Amino acid sequence: MAAKIIDGHAVAERIRQDVRRQVAELAQQGVRLKLAALMVGEPPAGIVYARSQARQCEELGIAYELIQLPGDCGVGGLTERIEQLNGDPAVTGIMMHLPLPQSMDTPSMQYRIDPYKDVEGVNAGNIGMVFYAEPIIAPCTALAVMELVRDIKMEIRGAEAVVVGQGAIVGLPISVFLVQQLATVTCCHIATRDLAVHTRRADLLIVAAGKPGLVTADLIKPGAVVIDVGINRIKVVDSAGQNTVKTVGDVDFKSALKVAGAITPVPGGVGPVTVATLLRNTVEAARKQMERTCTGA
Ligand code: NAD
């Protein structure tokens, strides 16, 4: 039997409805949310993504400002802008479009964002506190994966979970979340000797490696839940014989569909839920800032 295809758009819509309700509730208390998005130079598809983000924020009642800095602004120029936003009480959330120019170290720039305004949950302080289950704001893609698993009502406690990829903002925090929910977790990576030995025992298989076609049907346990985090742009020839570019995940979706119990597509799986989670984190950030003001923390 073909796997159930997990609809990321439907999960994202449920999150947006909750965000809309919370934004209205905060507005009644006189709290206005504003997300500032930093963009340095011209990252590929950056403007398209920013426009879509601006539209989604507007629909939910969140103010959005795109701040574009020249590619040669340097570490000093970007730091100065981040510090202005950190100190601006009207700005409740800050995010940074990637990639940054090669001359900048991404984690060290993300570290300069106030952890209470870091809506992507990528500040080293927030990531570190994931280990204590107490980040101010958790990394949104890792949260999105957990949301998808929750949505299909999979029992995580006691499950064999295998995470392929130990990236700092995706694979590693997902592994920690799963351990905290009492799954038995194996985290595989580039040095894993025999990937299939591990993935074939997984009740829950999460793939975040950035390698198209890495996981084929023969690596999947029949009936497993497969969450494909990978986003890869590959060149293909379309039905009219034209060269074109297509977005695919790390899992060979067509073959995996015949073996898995449930699977996320790419696009339309983790991606939309990550975007919606960023908006929910924007609400969460505003609430945490209110608590900080009250407690003087
Ligand atoms: P990363 O480069 O930080 O980490 C990649 C990990 O994959 C590393 O731990 C590496 O050891 C492992 N890996 C690479 N090749 C492997 C192989 N052949 N076998 C086993 N492990 C292998 O990348 P990242 O930032 O963690 O992102 C991973 C993927 O997730 C990328 O495709 C990225 O575009 C995607 N991503 C998606 C979303 C989303 O919203 N869907 C968000 C963030 C990242």
mmCIF file of C-alpha atoms and ligand atoms in Angstrom:
data_model
loop_
_atom_site.group_PDB
_atom_site.id
_atom_site.type_symbol
_atom_site.label_atom_id
_atom_site.label_comp_id
_atom_site.label_asym_id
_atom_site.label_seq_id
_atom_site.Cartn_x
_atom_site.Cartn_y
_atom_site.Cartn_z
ATOM 1 C CA MET A 1 0.000 0.000 0.000
ATOM 2 C CA ALA A 2 1.297 3.491 -0.864
ATOM 3 C CA ALA A 3 2.408 5.656 2.043
ATOM 4 C CA LYS A 4 0.233 8.408 3.447
ATOM 5 C CA ILE A 5 1.583 11.720 2.142
ATOM 6 C CA ILE A 6 1.876 14.165 5.021
ATOM 7 C CA ASP A 7 0.484 17.539 3.938
ATOM 8 C CA GLY A 8 2.831 20.246 5.194
ATOM 9 C CA HIS A 9 0.568 23.010 3.839
ATOM 10 C CA ALA A 10 -2.357 21.818 5.987
ATOM 11 C CA VAL A 11 -0.177 21.660 9.119
ATOM 12 C CA ALA A 12 1.214 25.123 8.309
ATOM 13 C CA GLU A 13 -2.307 26.534 7.930
ATOM 14 C CA ARG A 14 -3.296 25.223 11.376
ATOM 15 C CA ILE A 15 -0.213 26.919 12.867
ATOM 16 C CA ARG A 16 -1.039 30.189 11.050
ATOM 17 C CA GLN A 17 -4.595 30.139 12.427
ATOM 18 C CA ASP A 18 -3.186 29.812 15.937
ATOM 19 C CA VAL A 19 -0.706 32.646 15.237
ATOM 20 C CA ARG A 20 -3.539 34.870 13.911
ATOM 21 C CA ARG A 21 -5.517 34.302 17.125
ATOM 22 C CA GLN A 22 -2.493 35.055 19.334
ATOM 23 C CA VAL A 23 -1.546 38.199 17.358
ATOM 24 C CA ALA A 24 -5.113 39.522 17.824
ATOM 25 C CA GLU A 25 -4.978 38.690 21.554
ATOM 26 C CA LEU A 26 -1.670 40.552 21.954
ATOM 27 C CA ALA A 27 -3.019 43.521 19.945
ATOM 28 C CA GLN A 28 -5.851 43.811 22.485
ATOM 29 C CA GLN A 29 -3.188 44.133 25.180
ATOM 30 C CA GLY A 30 -1.544 46.910 23.109
ATOM 31 C CA VAL A 31 1.359 44.739 21.898
ATOM 32 C CA ARG A 32 2.274 45.118 18.208
ATOM 33 C CA LEU A 33 4.559 42.568 16.583
ATOM 34 C CA LYS A 34 7.240 43.564 14.109
ATOM 35 C CA LEU A 35 9.628 41.228 12.303
ATOM 36 C CA ALA A 36 12.809 42.768 10.878
ATOM 37 C CA ALA A 37 14.499 40.675 8.190
ATOM 38 C CA LEU A 38 18.131 41.375 7.371
ATOM 39 C CA MET A 39 19.463 40.637 3.904
ATOM 40 C CA VAL A 40 23.090 41.213 2.930
ATOM 41 C CA GLY A 41 23.834 41.455 -0.799
ATOM 42 C CA GLU A 42 21.565 39.462 -3.084
ATOM 43 C CA PRO A 43 21.181 35.849 -1.900
ATOM 44 C CA PRO A 44 19.602 33.571 -4.537
ATOM 45 C CA ALA A 45 15.772 33.749 -4.390
ATOM 46 C CA GLY A 46 16.186 36.079 -1.393
ATOM 47 C CA ILE A 47 13.780 38.769 -2.641
ATOM 48 C CA VAL A 48 11.155 36.208 -3.707
ATOM 49 C CA TYR A 49 11.313 34.600 -0.258
ATOM 50 C CA ALA A 50 11.190 37.999 1.471
ATOM 51 C CA ARG A 51 8.087 39.045 -0.515
ATOM 52 C CA SER A 52 6.303 35.845 0.411
ATOM 53 C CA GLN A 53 7.292 36.366 4.044
ATOM 54 C CA ALA A 54 6.042 39.983 3.969
ATOM 55 C CA ARG A 55 2.686 38.797 2.576
ATOM 56 C CA GLN A 56 2.280 36.098 5.223
ATOM 57 C CA CYS A 57 3.147 38.553 8.027
ATOM 58 C CA GLU A 58 0.660 41.086 6.664
ATOM 59 C CA GLU A 59 -2.096 38.443 6.549
ATOM 60 C CA LEU A 60 -1.506 37.661 10.224
ATOM 61 C CA GLY A 61 -1.211 41.269 11.425
ATOM 62 C CA ILE A 62 2.560 41.216 11.953
ATOM 63 C CA ALA A 63 4.492 44.254 10.658
ATOM 64 C CA TYR A 64 7.436 43.301 8.431
ATOM 65 C CA GLU A 65 10.483 45.285 7.422
ATOM 66 C CA LEU A 66 13.109 44.026 4.978
ATOM 67 C CA ILE A 67 16.471 45.659 5.645
ATOM 68 C CA GLN A 68 18.816 45.261 2.696
ATOM 69 C CA LEU A 69 22.495 45.927 3.281
ATOM 70 C CA PRO A 70 25.108 46.074 0.515
ATOM 71 C CA GLY A 71 27.197 42.908 0.036
ATOM 72 C CA ASP A 72 30.306 44.866 1.050
ATOM 73 C CA CYS A 73 28.852 46.243 4.339
ATOM 74 C CA GLY A 74 31.331 44.081 6.257
ATOM 75 C CA VAL A 75 31.029 42.474 9.701
ATOM 76 C CA GLY A 76 31.066 45.953 11.294
ATOM 77 C CA GLY A 77 28.174 47.238 9.141
ATOM 78 C CA LEU A 78 25.996 44.190 9.800
ATOM 79 C CA THR A 79 26.830 44.177 13.535
ATOM 80 C CA GLU A 80 25.867 47.841 13.833
ATOM 81 C CA ARG A 81 22.473 47.178 12.197
ATOM 82 C CA ILE A 82 21.833 44.110 14.391
ATOM 83 C CA GLU A 83 22.611 46.136 17.509
ATOM 84 C CA GLN A 84 20.200 48.890 16.408
ATOM 85 C CA LEU A 85 17.454 46.294 15.947
ATOM 86 C CA ASN A 86 18.289 44.609 19.279
ATOM 87 C CA GLY A 87 17.803 47.981 20.981
ATOM 88 C CA ASP A 88 14.654 49.036 19.092
ATOM 89 C CA PRO A 89 11.599 48.283 21.295
ATOM 90 C CA ALA A 90 9.292 48.393 18.230
ATOM 91 C CA VAL A 91 11.139 45.393 16.700
ATOM 92 C CA THR A 92 10.005 42.153 18.385
ATOM 93 C CA GLY A 93 11.678 39.689 16.018
ATOM 94 C CA ILE A 94 14.855 39.571 13.929
ATOM 95 C CA MET A 95 15.833 37.081 11.230
ATOM 96 C CA MET A 96 18.661 36.935 8.733
ATOM 97 C CA HIS A 97 18.359 35.747 5.148
ATOM 98 C CA LEU A 98 21.130 33.327 4.171
ATOM 99 C CA PRO A 99 23.634 32.856 2.746
ATOM 100 C CA LEU A 100 25.696 35.769 4.037
ATOM 101 C CA PRO A 101 28.704 36.837 1.950
ATOM 102 C CA GLN A 102 31.619 34.395 2.288
ATOM 103 C CA SER A 103 33.637 36.929 4.272
ATOM 104 C CA MET A 104 31.183 36.595 7.192
ATOM 105 C CA ASP A 105 30.939 33.694 9.642
ATOM 106 C CA THR A 106 27.209 32.919 9.842
ATOM 107 C CA PRO A 107 27.005 31.490 13.420
ATOM 108 C CA SER A 108 29.004 34.383 14.849
ATOM 109 C CA MET A 109 26.682 36.922 13.152
ATOM 110 C CA GLN A 110 23.589 35.021 14.381
ATOM 111 C CA TYR A 111 25.098 35.087 17.877
ATOM 112 C CA ARG A 112 24.878 38.920 17.830
ATOM 113 C CA ILE A 113 21.065 38.803 17.592
ATOM 114 C CA ASP A 114 19.331 39.210 20.975
ATOM 115 C CA PRO A 115 18.251 35.613 21.865
ATOM 116 C CA TYR A 116 14.833 37.017 22.865
ATOM 117 C CA LYS A 117 14.356 38.397 19.318
ATOM 118 C CA ASP A 118 16.011 35.475 17.478
ATOM 119 C CA VAL A 119 12.834 34.109 15.831
ATOM 120 C CA GLU A 120 14.774 31.505 13.825
ATOM 121 C CA GLY A 121 16.166 30.045 17.058
ATOM 122 C CA VAL A 122 19.691 29.978 15.615
ATOM 123 C CA ASN A 123 21.555 32.075 18.171
ATOM 124 C CA ALA A 124 24.223 29.825 19.766
ATOM 125 C CA GLY A 125 22.648 30.527 23.182
ATOM 126 C CA ASN A 126 19.239 29.308 22.045
ATOM 127 C CA ILE A 127 20.698 26.226 20.353
ATOM 128 C CA GLY A 128 22.781 25.425 23.439
ATOM 129 C CA MET A 129 19.752 25.685 25.725
ATOM 130 C CA VAL A 130 17.958 23.041 23.611
ATOM 131 C CA PHE A 131 20.134 20.556 25.533
ATOM 132 C CA TYR A 132 18.471 21.699 28.777
ATOM 133 C CA ALA A 133 15.016 21.771 27.081
ATOM 134 C CA GLU A 134 14.911 25.491 27.863
ATOM 135 C CA PRO A 135 15.732 27.590 24.787
ATOM 136 C CA ILE A 136 14.124 31.041 24.754
ATOM 137 C CA ILE A 137 13.287 30.365 21.111
ATOM 138 C CA ALA A 138 13.976 26.918 19.578
ATOM 139 C CA PRO A 139 15.288 26.379 16.004
ATOM 140 C CA CYS A 140 12.287 26.517 13.671
ATOM 141 C CA THR A 141 13.094 23.662 11.285
ATOM 142 C CA ALA A 142 13.646 21.264 14.192
ATOM 143 C CA LEU A 143 10.351 22.449 15.729
ATOM 144 C CA ALA A 144 8.635 21.986 12.347
ATOM 145 C CA VAL A 145 9.792 18.354 12.145
ATOM 146 C CA MET A 146 8.478 17.662 15.656
ATOM 147 C CA GLU A 147 5.169 19.330 14.718
ATOM 148 C CA LEU A 148 4.792 17.041 11.684
ATOM 149 C CA VAL A 149 5.497 13.942 13.765
ATOM 150 C CA ARG A 150 2.975 15.131 16.384
ATOM 151 C CA ASP A 151 0.420 15.816 13.655
ATOM 152 C CA ILE A 152 0.388 12.193 12.485
ATOM 153 C CA LYS A 153 0.052 11.127 16.144
ATOM 154 C CA MET A 154 3.097 8.869 16.072
ATOM 155 C CA GLU A 155 4.133 7.505 19.472
ATOM 156 C CA ILE A 156 7.701 8.805 19.885
ATOM 157 C CA ARG A 157 8.360 7.267 23.310
ATOM 158 C CA GLY A 158 10.293 4.035 22.796
ATOM 159 C CA ALA A 159 10.421 4.381 18.983
ATOM 160 C CA GLU A 160 13.625 3.687 17.054
ATOM 161 C CA ALA A 161 14.425 7.049 15.498
ATOM 162 C CA VAL A 162 17.235 7.613 13.011
ATOM 163 C CA VAL A 163 18.297 11.122 12.042
ATOM 164 C CA VAL A 164 20.539 11.422 8.981
ATOM 165 C CA GLY A 165 22.563 14.643 9.287
ATOM 166 C CA GLN A 166 23.980 16.301 12.391
ATOM 167 C CA GLY A 167 23.861 19.931 11.261
ATOM 168 C CA ALA A 168 23.788 22.391 14.180
ATOM 169 C CA ILE A 169 20.394 23.929 13.418
ATOM 170 C CA VAL A 170 18.572 20.910 11.950
ATOM 171 C CA GLY A 171 19.792 17.331 12.552
ATOM 172 C CA LEU A 172 21.406 17.856 15.944
ATOM 173 C CA PRO A 173 18.515 19.701 17.670
ATOM 174 C CA ILE A 174 16.027 17.203 16.160
ATOM 175 C CA SER A 175 18.089 14.357 17.678
ATOM 176 C CA VAL A 176 18.027 16.114 21.070
ATOM 177 C CA PHE A 177 14.244 16.757 20.921
ATOM 178 C CA LEU A 178 13.663 13.073 20.119
ATOM 179 C CA VAL A 179 15.885 11.862 22.971
ATOM 180 C CA GLN A 180 14.029 14.222 25.321
ATOM 181 C CA GLN A 181 10.778 12.585 24.214
ATOM 182 C CA LEU A 182 12.316 9.174 25.003
ATOM 183 C CA ALA A 183 12.885 7.827 21.492
ATOM 184 C CA THR A 184 15.975 5.680 21.029
ATOM 185 C CA VAL A 185 17.966 7.865 18.667
ATOM 186 C CA THR A 186 20.780 7.166 16.224
ATOM 187 C CA CYS A 187 22.287 10.183 14.515
ATOM 188 C CA CYS A 188 24.049 9.328 11.236
ATOM 189 C CA HIS A 189 26.406 11.590 9.295
ATOM 190 C CA ILE A 190 29.019 11.706 6.594
ATOM 191 C CA ALA A 191 31.318 9.297 8.488
ATOM 192 C CA THR A 192 28.609 6.685 9.194
ATOM 193 C CA ARG A 193 30.054 3.428 7.831
ATOM 194 C CA ASP A 194 26.881 1.704 6.687
ATOM 195 C CA LEU A 195 23.910 4.063 6.530
ATOM 196 C CA ALA A 196 21.455 1.328 5.511
ATOM 197 C CA VAL A 197 22.152 -0.766 8.646
ATOM 198 C CA HIS A 198 20.812 2.105 10.731
ATOM 199 C CA THR A 199 18.029 3.498 8.539
ATOM 200 C CA ARG A 200 16.478 0.042 7.988
ATOM 201 C CA ARG A 201 15.680 -0.261 11.702
ATOM 202 C CA ALA A 202 14.039 3.166 11.948
ATOM 203 C CA ASP A 203 10.370 3.479 12.891
ATOM 204 C CA LEU A 204 10.938 7.199 12.401
ATOM 205 C CA LEU A 205 13.474 8.281 9.777
ATOM 206 C CA ILE A 206 14.402 11.952 9.502
ATOM 207 C CA VAL A 207 16.735 12.954 6.695
ATOM 208 C CA ALA A 208 18.533 16.314 6.737
ATOM 209 C CA ALA A 209 21.752 15.842 4.785
ATOM 210 C CA GLY A 210 21.340 18.034 1.696
ATOM 211 C CA LYS A 211 22.057 15.085 -0.638
ATOM 212 C CA PRO A 212 19.398 14.416 -3.300
ATOM 213 C CA GLY A 213 18.401 10.753 -3.609
ATOM 214 C CA LEU A 214 20.481 9.701 -0.557
ATOM 215 C CA VAL A 215 17.659 7.584 0.896
ATOM 216 C CA THR A 216 16.100 5.096 -1.500
ATOM 217 C CA ALA A 217 13.319 2.587 -0.798
ATOM 218 C CA ASP A 218 15.760 -0.199 0.161
ATOM 219 C CA LEU A 219 16.998 1.937 3.096
ATOM 220 C CA ILE A 220 13.504 2.263 4.602
ATOM 221 C CA LYS A 221 11.795 -0.125 7.025
ATOM 222 C CA PRO A 222 8.328 -1.041 5.696
ATOM 223 C CA GLY A 223 5.707 1.168 7.361
ATOM 224 C CA ALA A 224 8.228 3.725 8.705
ATOM 225 C CA VAL A 225 7.431 7.419 9.050
ATOM 226 C CA VAL A 226 9.846 9.362 6.818
ATOM 227 C CA ILE A 227 10.394 13.100 7.225
ATOM 228 C CA ASP A 228 12.490 14.612 4.428
ATOM 229 C CA VAL A 229 14.061 17.926 5.453
ATOM 230 C CA GLY A 230 16.427 18.235 2.488
ATOM 231 C CA ILE A 231 16.016 21.040 -0.035
ATOM 232 C CA ASN A 232 18.097 20.522 -3.169
ATOM 233 C CA ARG A 233 17.891 22.320 -6.497
ATOM 234 C CA ILE A 234 18.766 19.898 -9.301
ATOM 235 C CA LYS A 235 18.942 20.295 -13.064
ATOM 236 C CA VAL A 236 16.453 18.155 -15.017
ATOM 237 C CA VAL A 237 15.174 17.933 -18.572
ATOM 238 C CA ASP A 238 11.407 18.550 -18.697
ATOM 239 C CA SER A 239 8.851 16.719 -20.886
ATOM 240 C CA ALA A 240 9.420 19.288 -23.666
ATOM 241 C CA GLY A 241 13.151 18.492 -23.653
ATOM 242 C CA GLN A 242 14.067 21.814 -22.009
ATOM 243 C CA ASN A 243 16.701 22.107 -19.265
ATOM 244 C CA THR A 244 15.083 23.257 -16.061
ATOM 245 C CA VAL A 245 15.689 23.302 -12.299
ATOM 246 C CA LYS A 246 13.612 21.312 -9.824
ATOM 247 C CA THR A 247 13.466 21.217 -6.006
ATOM 248 C CA VAL A 248 13.840 17.754 -4.479
ATOM 249 C CA GLY A 249 14.518 16.370 -1.019
ATOM 250 C CA ASP A 250 17.105 13.863 0.205
ATOM 251 C CA VAL A 251 14.703 10.932 -0.149
ATOM 252 C CA ASP A 252 13.871 9.302 -3.468
ATOM 253 C CA PHE A 253 10.172 10.099 -3.026
ATOM 254 C CA LYS A 254 8.805 7.877 -5.809
ATOM 255 C CA SER A 255 10.401 4.652 -4.569
ATOM 256 C CA ALA A 256 10.019 5.542 -0.856
ATOM 257 C CA LEU A 257 6.269 5.997 -1.323
ATOM 258 C CA LYS A 258 5.893 2.246 -1.940
ATOM 259 C CA VAL A 259 7.592 1.241 1.334
ATOM 260 C CA ALA A 260 7.043 3.956 3.950
ATOM 261 C CA GLY A 261 3.927 4.210 6.114
ATOM 262 C CA ALA A 262 3.862 7.999 5.895
ATOM 263 C CA ILE A 263 6.167 10.465 4.171
ATOM 264 C CA THR A 264 6.605 14.199 3.656
ATOM 265 C CA PRO A 265 6.944 15.443 0.068
ATOM 266 C CA VAL A 266 9.457 18.046 -1.128
ATOM 267 C CA PRO A 267 8.256 20.662 -1.801
ATOM 268 C CA GLY A 268 5.144 20.829 0.409
ATOM 269 C CA GLY A 269 6.337 19.014 3.528
ATOM 270 C CA VAL A 270 8.763 20.450 6.086
ATOM 271 C CA GLY A 271 9.281 23.748 4.171
ATOM 272 C CA PRO A 272 5.849 25.379 4.707
ATOM 273 C CA VAL A 273 5.757 24.187 8.330
ATOM 274 C CA THR A 274 9.172 25.803 8.947
ATOM 275 C CA VAL A 275 7.876 29.136 7.592
ATOM 276 C CA ALA A 276 4.753 28.926 9.772
ATOM 277 C CA THR A 277 6.883 27.964 12.787
ATOM 278 C CA LEU A 278 8.992 31.086 12.273
ATOM 279 C CA LEU A 279 5.793 33.137 12.549
ATOM 280 C CA ARG A 280 4.785 31.264 15.701
ATOM 281 C CA ASN A 281 8.274 31.913 17.090
ATOM 282 C CA THR A 282 7.683 35.612 16.354
ATOM 283 C CA VAL A 283 4.694 35.531 18.716
ATOM 284 C CA GLU A 284 6.655 33.466 21.239
ATOM 285 C CA ALA A 285 9.534 35.979 21.108
ATOM 286 C CA ALA A 286 7.162 38.900 21.867
ATOM 287 C CA ARG A 287 5.689 36.996 24.834
ATOM 288 C CA LYS A 288 9.164 36.151 26.189
ATOM 289 C CA GLN A 289 10.197 39.826 25.851
ATOM 290 C CA MET A 290 7.113 40.818 27.885
ATOM 291 C CA GLU A 291 8.074 38.285 30.597
ATOM 292 C CA ARG A 292 11.651 39.630 30.562
ATOM 293 C CA THR A 293 10.362 43.178 31.065
ATOM 294 C CA CYS A 294 8.116 42.052 33.943
ATOM 295 C CA THR A 295 10.791 39.992 35.712
ATOM 296 C CA GLY A 296 13.685 42.309 34.814
ATOM 297 C CA ALA A 297 15.634 39.196 33.625
HETATM 298 P P1 NAD B 1 24.617 20.891 7.183
HETATM 299 O O1 NAD B 1 25.572 20.997 6.040
HETATM 300 O O2 NAD B 1 24.840 21.697 8.400
HETATM 301 O O3 NAD B 1 24.554 19.372 7.649
HETATM 302 C C1 NAD B 1 24.463 18.308 6.741
HETATM 303 C C2 NAD B 1 24.676 17.015 7.494
HETATM 304 O O4 NAD B 1 24.482 15.937 6.592
HETATM 305 C C3 NAD B 1 26.083 16.845 8.079
HETATM 306 O O5 NAD B 1 25.958 16.433 9.411
HETATM 307 C C4 NAD B 1 26.721 15.743 7.244
HETATM 308 O O6 NAD B 1 27.593 14.927 8.008
HETATM 309 C C5 NAD B 1 25.506 14.953 6.776
HETATM 310 N N1 NAD B 1 25.725 14.267 5.509
HETATM 311 C C6 NAD B 1 26.149 14.815 4.340
HETATM 312 N N2 NAD B 1 26.272 13.856 3.405
HETATM 313 C C7 NAD B 1 25.902 12.693 3.996
HETATM 314 C C8 NAD B 1 25.849 11.353 3.546
HETATM 315 N N3 NAD B 1 26.178 11.027 2.295
HETATM 316 N N4 NAD B 1 25.432 10.412 4.428
HETATM 317 C C9 NAD B 1 25.091 10.746 5.697
HETATM 318 N N5 NAD B 1 25.136 11.999 6.172
HETATM 319 C C10 NAD B 1 25.540 12.958 5.328
HETATM 320 O O7 NAD B 1 23.182 21.163 6.551
HETATM 321 P P2 NAD B 1 21.822 21.634 7.299
HETATM 322 O O8 NAD B 1 21.836 23.092 7.470
HETATM 323 O O9 NAD B 1 21.649 20.764 8.494
HETATM 324 O O10 NAD B 1 20.741 21.297 6.170
HETATM 325 C C11 NAD B 1 20.508 19.971 5.744
HETATM 326 C C12 NAD B 1 19.469 19.976 4.645
HETATM 327 O O11 NAD B 1 18.245 20.502 5.173
HETATM 328 C C13 NAD B 1 19.806 20.888 3.442
HETATM 329 O O12 NAD B 1 19.304 20.281 2.264
HETATM 330 C C14 NAD B 1 19.042 22.160 3.721
HETATM 331 O O13 NAD B 1 18.712 22.867 2.542
HETATM 332 C C15 NAD B 1 17.796 21.569 4.353
HETATM 333 N N6 NAD B 1 17.045 22.520 5.189
HETATM 334 C C16 NAD B 1 15.705 22.528 5.020
HETATM 335 C C17 NAD B 1 14.918 23.365 5.774
HETATM 336 C C18 NAD B 1 13.425 23.337 5.589
HETATM 337 O O14 NAD B 1 12.733 24.212 6.062
HETATM 338 N N7 NAD B 1 12.893 22.293 4.927
HETATM 339 C C19 NAD B 1 15.514 24.226 6.708
HETATM 340 C C20 NAD B 1 16.893 24.176 6.895
HETATM 341 C C21 NAD B 1 17.659 23.304 6.127
#
